[in-house]
Short mmCIF file of C-alpha atoms in Angstrom, two decimals:
data_model
loop_
_atom_site.label_atom_id
_atom_site.label_comp_id
_atom_site.label_asym_id
_atom_site.label_seq_id
_atom_site.Cartn_x
_atom_site.Cartn_y
_atom_site.Cartn_z
CA MET A 1 0.92 120.66 16.50
CA ARG A 2 3.92 119.49 14.52
CA PRO A 3 6.66 117.90 16.64
CA THR A 4 9.37 120.50 16.15
CA GLY A 5 10.67 120.48 19.73
CA ARG A 6 9.85 122.17 23.00
CA LEU A 7 7.12 124.80 23.00
CA HIS A 8 7.47 128.47 23.85
CA ILE A 9 5.21 131.07 25.42
CA GLY A 10 3.90 132.01 21.96
CA HIS A 11 2.48 128.50 21.63
CA TYR A 12 0.85 128.82 25.04
CA PHE A 13 -0.94 132.11 24.40
CA GLY A 14 -1.56 131.37 20.72
CA ALA A 15 -3.14 127.93 21.21
CA LEU A 16 -2.78 126.08 24.51
CA GLN A 17 -4.57 128.71 26.61
CA ASN A 18 -7.66 128.39 24.40
CA TRP A 19 -7.42 124.60 24.32
CA ILE A 20 -7.48 124.47 28.09
CA LYS A 21 -10.58 126.67 28.21
CA LEU A 22 -12.34 124.46 25.68
CA HIS A 23 -11.53 121.17 27.37
CA ASN A 24 -12.79 122.59 30.67
CA ASP A 25 -16.16 123.33 29.02
CA PRO A 26 -18.38 120.21 29.18
CA GLN A 27 -20.19 121.07 25.94
CA TYR A 28 -17.04 120.26 23.94
CA GLU A 29 -15.37 116.91 23.32
CA CYS A 30 -11.80 117.82 22.47
CA PHE A 31 -9.20 115.96 20.41
CA PHE A 32 -5.62 117.26 20.34
CA PHE A 33 -2.94 115.46 18.40
CA ILE A 34 0.76 115.69 17.63
CA ALA A 35 1.04 115.83 13.85
CA ASP A 36 4.11 113.69 13.15
CA TRP A 37 3.00 112.94 9.57
CA HIS A 38 2.68 116.66 8.92
CA ALA A 39 6.28 117.08 10.07
CA LEU A 40 7.32 114.91 7.13
CA THR A 41 5.71 117.25 4.58
CA SER A 42 8.67 119.62 4.93
CA ASP A 43 11.24 117.78 7.06
CA TYR A 44 11.18 114.37 5.40
CA ALA A 45 14.96 114.30 4.92
CA ASP A 46 15.74 113.95 8.63
CA THR A 47 13.27 112.24 10.94
CA SER A 48 15.74 111.43 13.72
CA GLN A 49 14.16 113.84 16.22
CA VAL A 50 10.46 113.30 15.46
CA ALA A 51 9.86 110.69 18.19
CA GLN A 52 11.70 112.61 20.92
CA ASN A 53 10.10 115.90 19.89
CA THR A 54 6.70 114.20 20.11
CA ILE A 55 7.39 113.35 23.75
CA GLU A 56 8.66 116.88 24.44
CA ILE A 57 5.48 118.44 23.07
CA ALA A 58 3.30 116.08 25.11
CA ILE A 59 5.24 117.06 28.23
CA ASP A 60 4.71 120.74 27.43
CA TRP A 61 0.98 120.16 26.92
CA LEU A 62 0.67 118.47 30.29
CA ALA A 63 2.82 121.09 32.01
CA ALA A 64 0.71 123.89 30.51
CA GLY A 65 -2.46 122.38 31.96
CA LEU A 66 -4.02 119.99 29.43
CA ASP A 67 -5.74 117.19 31.34
CA PRO A 68 -5.85 113.81 29.55
CA GLU A 69 -8.99 112.98 31.55
CA ARG A 70 -10.81 115.90 29.92
CA CYS A 71 -9.60 115.50 26.34
CA THR A 72 -8.07 112.99 23.95
CA MET A 73 -4.35 113.54 23.40
CA PHE A 74 -2.85 111.33 20.71
CA VAL A 75 -0.22 110.86 18.01
CA GLN A 76 -1.37 111.23 14.41
CA SER A 77 0.54 108.23 13.01
CA ALA A 78 -0.88 105.95 15.73
CA VAL A 79 -4.28 106.33 14.02
CA PRO A 80 -3.70 104.98 10.48
CA GLU A 81 -7.29 105.82 9.52
CA HIS A 82 -6.06 109.40 9.02
CA ALA A 83 -4.00 108.17 6.06
CA GLU A 84 -6.93 106.26 4.59
CA LEU A 85 -9.28 109.22 4.82
CA ASN A 86 -6.57 111.46 3.39
CA LEU A 87 -6.38 109.12 0.37
CA LEU A 88 -10.13 109.13 -0.23
CA LEU A 89 -10.38 112.91 0.16
CA SER A 90 -7.48 113.38 -2.26
CA MET A 91 -9.47 111.56 -4.93
CA VAL A 92 -12.09 114.34 -5.03
CA THR A 93 -9.88 117.37 -4.35
CA PRO A 94 -9.10 119.45 -7.46
CA LEU A 95 -5.38 120.03 -7.97
CA GLY A 96 -5.96 123.74 -8.57
CA TRP A 97 -7.38 124.18 -5.07
CA LEU A 98 -4.11 122.99 -3.56
CA GLU A 99 -1.88 124.98 -5.90
CA ARG A 100 -3.74 128.19 -4.95
CA VAL A 101 -3.27 127.80 -1.17
CA PRO A 102 -1.40 131.02 -0.17
CA THR A 103 0.85 129.33 2.38
CA TYR A 104 1.92 126.77 -0.25
CA LYS A 105 3.03 129.43 -2.71
CA GLU A 106 4.61 131.49 0.06
CA ALA A 107 6.65 128.52 1.29
CA LEU A 108 7.89 127.70 -2.21
CA ASP A 109 8.99 131.32 -2.65
CA ASN A 110 10.68 131.74 0.74
CA ILE A 111 12.11 128.38 1.77
CA LYS A 112 15.17 127.64 -0.35
CA ASP A 113 17.09 125.16 1.83
CA LYS A 114 14.52 122.37 1.36
CA ASP A 115 12.94 120.81 -1.71
CA LEU A 116 9.21 121.32 -1.13
CA HIS A 117 8.14 120.26 -4.62
CA THR A 118 6.65 117.04 -3.28
CA TYR A 119 3.24 115.44 -3.41
CA GLY A 120 3.11 115.38 0.39
CA PHE A 121 3.75 119.09 0.80
CA LEU A 122 1.25 120.05 -1.91
CA GLY A 123 -1.36 117.78 -0.37
CA TYR A 124 -0.95 118.73 3.28
CA PRO A 125 -4.32 120.61 3.33
CA VAL A 126 -6.04 117.32 2.40
CA LEU A 127 -4.35 115.47 5.26
CA GLN A 128 -5.26 118.40 7.51
CA THR A 129 -8.87 118.03 6.42
CA ALA A 130 -8.80 114.32 7.28
CA ASP A 131 -7.35 115.16 10.70
CA ILE A 132 -10.21 117.56 11.41
CA VAL A 133 -13.27 115.75 10.09
CA MET A 134 -12.30 112.32 11.39
CA TYR A 135 -13.73 113.33 14.77
CA GLY A 136 -16.89 115.12 13.68
CA ALA A 137 -20.07 113.34 14.73
CA LEU A 138 -22.85 113.90 12.19
CA GLU A 139 -25.32 114.91 14.88
CA SER A 140 -23.03 117.55 16.45
CA ASP A 141 -21.29 120.72 15.35
CA LEU A 142 -17.63 120.31 14.42
CA VAL A 143 -15.61 123.38 15.36
CA VAL A 144 -11.90 124.09 14.98
CA PRO A 145 -10.37 126.75 17.27
CA VAL A 146 -8.20 128.95 15.04
CA GLY A 147 -6.93 132.48 14.70
CA GLU A 148 -7.93 134.69 11.78
CA ASP A 149 -4.87 133.62 9.77
CA GLN A 150 -6.08 129.99 9.85
CA VAL A 151 -9.71 130.54 8.80
CA ALA A 152 -8.86 130.00 5.13
CA HIS A 153 -7.55 126.52 5.93
CA VAL A 154 -10.84 125.55 7.57
CA GLU A 155 -12.75 127.00 4.61
CA LEU A 156 -10.77 124.77 2.25
CA SER A 157 -11.45 121.77 4.46
CA ARG A 158 -15.17 122.53 4.29
CA GLU A 159 -15.06 122.69 0.48
CA ILE A 160 -13.22 119.37 0.26
CA VAL A 161 -15.74 117.69 2.58
CA ARG A 162 -18.59 119.21 0.62
CA ARG A 163 -17.34 117.61 -2.58
CA LEU A 164 -17.03 114.19 -0.97
CA ASN A 165 -20.51 114.48 0.52
CA VAL A 166 -22.03 115.36 -2.84
CA PHE A 167 -20.27 112.52 -4.66
CA TYR A 168 -21.02 109.84 -2.08
CA GLY A 169 -23.88 111.14 0.06
CA LEU A 170 -26.27 112.16 -2.70
CA SER A 171 -28.64 109.82 -4.50
CA PHE A 172 -31.73 110.22 -6.65
CA ASP A 173 -34.82 108.11 -7.25
CA ASP A 174 -34.18 108.42 -10.97
CA GLU A 175 -36.81 105.86 -11.88
CA GLU A 176 -39.50 108.09 -10.38
CA LEU A 177 -37.97 111.39 -11.52
CA ARG A 178 -37.92 110.28 -15.17
CA LYS A 179 -41.69 109.66 -15.18
CA LYS A 180 -44.05 112.16 -16.78
CA SER A 181 -46.24 112.03 -13.68
CA ARG A 182 -43.36 113.56 -11.71
CA ALA A 183 -42.70 116.45 -14.09
CA TRP A 184 -44.29 118.98 -11.75
CA ARG A 185 -41.74 118.10 -9.07
CA TYR A 186 -38.99 119.76 -11.08
CA GLY A 187 -40.60 123.15 -10.71
CA GLU A 188 -40.73 122.80 -6.96
CA ILE A 189 -37.14 121.59 -6.74
CA ALA A 190 -35.96 124.39 -9.05
CA MET A 191 -37.74 127.00 -6.94
CA ALA A 192 -36.52 125.57 -3.62
CA MET A 193 -32.90 125.21 -4.80
CA ARG A 194 -32.95 128.35 -6.99
CA ILE A 195 -31.74 126.49 -10.08
CA HIS A 196 -32.25 128.29 -13.40
CA ASP A 197 -33.16 126.40 -16.61
CA PHE A 198 -33.61 123.20 -14.68
CA SER A 199 -37.08 121.86 -15.49
CA PRO A 200 -37.39 119.72 -18.67
CA ASN A 201 -40.25 120.37 -21.10
CA LEU A 202 -43.28 118.14 -20.64
CA SER A 203 -42.72 116.66 -24.11
CA GLU A 204 -39.32 115.31 -23.00
CA PHE A 205 -40.84 112.86 -20.52
CA PRO A 206 -40.14 110.13 -19.82
CA LEU A 207 -36.55 111.38 -19.71
CA ASN A 208 -34.00 109.42 -21.69
CA ASP A 209 -30.53 108.69 -20.28
CA ALA A 210 -28.85 111.71 -21.85
CA ARG A 211 -31.49 114.21 -20.64
CA TRP A 212 -31.52 112.67 -17.18
CA LYS A 213 -27.75 113.08 -16.94
CA GLU A 214 -28.09 116.78 -17.77
CA VAL A 215 -30.72 117.28 -15.06
CA GLU A 216 -28.78 115.26 -12.51
CA SER A 217 -25.58 117.18 -13.25
CA LYS A 218 -27.26 120.55 -12.64
CA LEU A 219 -28.76 119.38 -9.37
CA ARG A 220 -25.46 117.94 -8.16
CA ALA A 221 -23.64 121.16 -9.06
CA LYS A 222 -26.14 123.23 -7.07
CA ILE A 223 -25.92 120.98 -4.02
CA LEU A 224 -22.13 121.13 -4.26
CA GLU A 225 -22.38 124.92 -4.29
CA VAL A 226 -24.64 125.24 -1.23
CA GLY A 227 -23.52 122.19 0.75
CA ILE A 228 -25.40 119.13 1.95
CA GLU A 229 -26.86 120.70 5.08
CA ASN A 230 -28.16 123.78 3.26
CA ALA A 231 -29.55 121.55 0.50
CA LEU A 232 -31.54 119.57 3.05
CA ASN A 233 -33.05 122.77 4.44
CA LEU A 234 -33.94 124.05 0.98
CA LEU A 235 -35.45 120.77 -0.19
CA SER A 236 -37.58 120.50 2.93
CA VAL A 237 -39.88 123.23 1.56
CA ALA A 238 -40.55 121.28 -1.66
CA ALA A 239 -43.36 118.76 -1.19
CA GLN A 240 -41.96 115.22 -1.08
CA ALA A 241 -38.79 116.35 -2.84
CA ASP A 242 -36.67 114.84 -0.10
CA GLU A 243 -38.16 111.45 -1.02
CA LEU A 244 -36.92 111.77 -4.60
CA VAL A 245 -33.61 113.51 -3.84
CA ARG A 246 -31.94 111.77 -0.93
CA VAL A 247 -29.14 113.72 0.70
CA ARG A 248 -27.06 112.53 3.62
CA SER A 249 -23.78 113.76 5.03
CA VAL A 250 -20.93 111.30 4.96
CA LEU A 251 -18.65 113.68 6.85
CA ARG A 252 -19.48 116.71 8.94
CA GLU A 253 -18.47 120.07 7.47
CA PRO A 254 -16.11 121.86 9.90
CA GLN A 255 -16.63 125.39 11.15
CA ALA A 256 -13.93 127.80 12.29
CA MET A 257 -14.16 128.93 15.90
CA LEU A 258 -12.34 132.25 16.02
CA THR A 259 -10.28 132.51 19.17
CA GLN A 260 -8.89 135.70 20.62
CA THR A 261 -5.12 135.50 20.93
CA PRO A 262 -3.04 138.31 22.43
CA ARG A 263 -0.17 139.83 20.52
CA ILE A 264 3.05 138.20 21.69
CA PRO A 265 6.03 139.32 19.63
CA GLY A 266 9.47 137.79 19.90
CA THR A 267 12.32 139.45 21.73
CA ASP A 268 13.32 141.20 18.48
CA GLY A 269 9.83 142.50 17.74
CA ARG A 270 9.12 139.99 14.96
CA LYS A 271 6.69 137.09 15.25
CA MET A 272 7.91 134.71 17.93
CA SER A 273 9.53 131.74 16.18
CA LYS A 274 12.17 129.12 16.83
CA SER A 275 13.67 129.88 13.45
CA TYR A 276 14.26 133.49 14.56
CA ASN A 277 15.62 132.40 17.96
CA ASN A 278 13.54 135.13 19.57
CA PHE A 279 11.47 133.03 21.96
CA ILE A 280 11.14 132.08 25.62
CA SER A 281 10.50 128.35 25.99
CA LEU A 282 8.15 126.97 28.64
CA SER A 283 11.21 125.36 30.24
CA GLU A 284 13.40 128.50 30.15
CA SER A 285 15.58 129.06 33.23
CA ASP A 286 15.34 132.25 35.29
CA GLU A 287 18.84 133.27 34.28
CA SER A 288 18.12 132.77 30.58
CA ILE A 289 14.85 134.72 30.87
CA ARG A 290 16.67 137.69 32.37
CA VAL A 291 19.40 137.60 29.72
CA LYS A 292 16.91 137.42 26.85
CA THR A 293 14.52 140.05 28.20
CA LYS A 294 17.36 142.45 29.03
CA ALA A 295 18.31 142.48 25.34
CA MET A 296 14.68 142.67 24.24
CA MET A 297 13.62 145.29 21.72
CA THR A 298 11.55 148.24 23.01
CA ASP A 299 10.10 151.40 21.44
CA PRO A 300 12.56 152.07 18.59
CA ALA A 301 11.85 155.81 18.77
CA ARG A 302 13.06 156.05 22.36
CA LYS A 303 16.78 156.68 21.90
CA ARG A 304 17.78 158.17 25.29
CA ARG A 305 16.77 157.50 28.87
CA THR A 306 15.19 160.97 29.11
CA ASP A 307 13.05 160.48 26.00
CA PRO A 308 9.37 159.61 26.62
CA GLY A 309 8.29 156.37 24.99
CA ASN A 310 5.15 154.84 23.54
CA PRO A 311 4.21 151.54 25.20
CA ASP A 312 1.68 150.82 22.43
CA VAL A 313 4.54 150.00 20.03
CA CYS A 314 6.83 148.37 22.58
CA PRO A 315 7.19 144.53 22.51
CA ALA A 316 8.23 144.53 26.17
CA TYR A 317 4.96 146.24 27.11
CA ASP A 318 3.03 143.60 25.14
CA TRP A 319 4.64 141.05 27.45
CA HIS A 320 3.74 143.17 30.50
CA LYS A 321 0.09 142.81 29.47
CA LEU A 322 0.45 139.03 29.57
CA PHE A 323 2.37 138.54 32.78
CA SER A 324 2.27 141.64 35.00
CA SER A 325 -0.29 142.74 37.57
CA GLY A 326 -2.58 145.67 36.90
CA GLU A 327 -0.53 147.82 39.22
CA THR A 328 2.73 147.03 37.45
CA LEU A 329 1.08 147.52 34.07
CA ALA A 330 -0.08 151.01 35.04
CA TRP A 331 3.39 151.81 36.44
CA ALA A 332 5.09 150.71 33.21
CA ASN A 333 2.63 152.61 31.01
CA HIS A 334 2.93 155.88 32.91
CA GLY A 335 6.67 155.57 33.46
CA CYS A 336 7.32 154.95 29.78
CA ARG A 337 5.19 157.83 28.53
CA THR A 338 6.73 160.30 30.99
CA ALA A 339 10.29 158.94 30.88
CA GLY A 340 9.90 158.27 34.59
CA ILE A 341 11.50 154.84 34.13
CA GLY A 342 14.06 153.50 31.70
CA CYS A 343 13.66 150.52 29.39
CA ILE A 344 16.07 148.37 31.42
CA GLU A 345 14.03 148.99 34.57
CA CYS A 346 10.79 148.29 32.75
CA LYS A 347 12.06 145.03 31.25
CA SER A 348 13.46 143.88 34.58
CA ALA A 349 10.05 144.28 36.24
CA MET A 350 8.40 142.40 33.37
CA ALA A 351 10.95 139.59 33.73
CA ASP A 352 10.08 139.28 37.42
CA HIS A 353 6.44 138.66 36.58
CA LEU A 354 7.29 136.32 33.67
CA ILE A 355 9.46 134.20 35.97
CA LYS A 356 6.68 134.09 38.56
CA TRP A 357 4.20 132.95 35.88
CA ILE A 358 6.45 130.34 34.30
CA GLU A 359 7.76 128.76 37.51
CA PRO A 360 4.80 126.38 38.15
CA VAL A 361 4.67 125.43 34.45
CA ARG A 362 8.38 124.69 34.49
CA GLN A 363 8.06 122.68 37.70
CA ARG A 364 5.28 120.53 36.27
CA ARG A 365 7.39 120.05 33.18
CA GLU A 366 10.33 118.83 35.23
CA ASP A 367 8.04 116.39 37.03
CA TYR A 368 6.76 114.89 33.78
CA GLN A 369 10.29 114.89 32.35
CA GLN A 370 11.19 112.38 35.05
CA GLN A 371 8.28 110.14 33.98
CA PRO A 372 8.66 109.61 30.20
CA GLN A 373 6.90 106.24 30.30
CA HIS A 374 3.88 107.84 31.98
CA VAL A 375 3.77 110.44 29.20
CA LEU A 376 3.94 107.69 26.57
CA ASP A 377 1.15 105.81 28.34
CA ILE A 378 -1.03 108.93 28.15
CA LEU A 379 -0.38 109.22 24.41
CA ASP A 380 -0.96 105.50 23.85
CA THR A 381 -4.25 105.58 25.75
CA GLY A 382 -5.38 108.68 23.86
CA SER A 383 -4.37 107.15 20.53
CA LYS A 384 -6.42 104.02 21.23
CA ARG A 385 -9.41 106.15 22.18
CA ALA A 386 -9.01 108.30 19.07
CA ARG A 387 -8.71 105.23 16.86
CA MET A 388 -12.02 103.85 18.12
CA VAL A 389 -13.73 107.03 16.94
CA ALA A 390 -11.74 107.03 13.70
CA GLN A 391 -12.73 103.44 12.91
CA GLU A 392 -16.41 104.30 13.27
CA THR A 393 -15.95 107.26 10.93
CA MET A 394 -14.11 105.18 8.34
CA ASP A 395 -16.74 102.41 8.45
CA ARG A 396 -19.28 105.05 7.45
CA VAL A 397 -17.05 106.60 4.77
CA ARG A 398 -16.07 103.26 3.21
CA GLU A 399 -19.69 102.18 2.95
CA ALA A 400 -20.65 105.51 1.36
CA VAL A 401 -17.84 105.24 -1.20
CA PHE A 402 -17.90 101.53 -2.03
CA GLY A 403 -21.21 100.17 -0.70
CA TRP A 404 -19.75 96.81 0.26
CA ASP A 405 -22.26 96.18 3.07
CA LYS A 406 -25.13 96.76 0.66
CA THR A 407 -23.52 94.55 -1.98
CA ARG A 408 -22.91 91.72 0.46
CA ALA A 409 -26.47 91.98 1.76
CA ASN A 410 -27.81 91.70 -1.80
CA LEU A 411 -25.60 88.70 -2.50
CA ASN A 412 -26.72 86.99 0.70
CA ALA A 413 -30.33 87.55 -0.32
CA VAL A 414 -29.89 85.35 -3.41
CA PRO A 415 -31.42 81.94 -2.55
CA ARG A 416 -28.95 79.08 -2.37
CA GLY A 417 -29.29 76.87 -5.40
CA GLY A 418 -30.67 79.79 -7.39
CA THR A 419 -27.85 79.45 -9.91
CA GLN A 420 -26.57 76.43 -11.82
CA ASN A 421 -23.17 75.53 -13.13
CA VAL A 422 -22.97 75.41 -16.91
CA LYS A 423 -20.47 73.19 -18.65
CA ALA A 424 -17.94 74.92 -20.81
CA GLY A 425 -18.91 74.91 -24.47
CA ASN A 426 -22.70 74.80 -23.83
#
């Protein structure tokens, strides 16, 4: 989450509720971070509140029920490896992919009070990809809990990772594959990978550099299309092909985990948002809750108290479904449809249940608010834990990209005294 200030009930039901379920499930190792670098992509002109907002969000997370013993909670900028991986991923990400991101074009069209024509804003999906895949172990599935509107972002992350894996995780035994004795392997690889016009003619062997580059390019393009993991499965059916075409994942491709989120409109019926000022914060007072819910929008077709209403189109009834008991829900539904109750009465009952729900969250928040150093300690501990994982990931990525360990090992293998100094001019 970006550190934009205190969270509201839309954040809880849209994200935190699912996070809590996941971190209570022992099959998942969860990482949750406050994206302070992402805040700079659009709010770079004023960073005065980023640090305090980071603390406020952490307090809200803890108050909502996230347990730092069951997950890793950290601050993005405290793990500089995110920036390094972002840089390496940006090297292989086509510019057109970023320019076609719908939310990028939408923001440029709709946000006029900020200059978003920056490299950082254009490249935020690449940084987002680095954030996700940094914590994906190669031997485990990497899932990202998102709603349907976020699936496209995960798809783009997968495509970016796929390109990096193909560039730096794919190698060929070209010495063997150029030999005439290996010509028959091309047919098997072509069939397994479903590559058309792939196999060279027998008369072309041994393959010269130009012909080998053509063959290699086609194979790389196909693996880029299907992904490293699918390529491994396809090549496994071709006899000994995996010995000649070596494929390994450098980073794990992420998968979207669709989460069910209830509809929670703002008090004016639009999407709940701080920019619309139509929200109830997790720290909202009882008095403020009653004032805001009393003015809340209801069924727009119900003009008079005696008119029957339709709870299916009423924002207040959507909130009833989140906070009220089954008995109250049935009472509100029937009373609305029959005009047995008025909107003020209905909203007042909903507010009672909302206050009852929010009271323990608000109390926990007040407790943590009195212990800001404890909250910072939780973030510092989580950041150190996250960085240990990130360093392991970056060791693997750096070696795949640059091969320094291999180069050093080869240099160390040269016997001492195996070279001689030569005088200048000889």
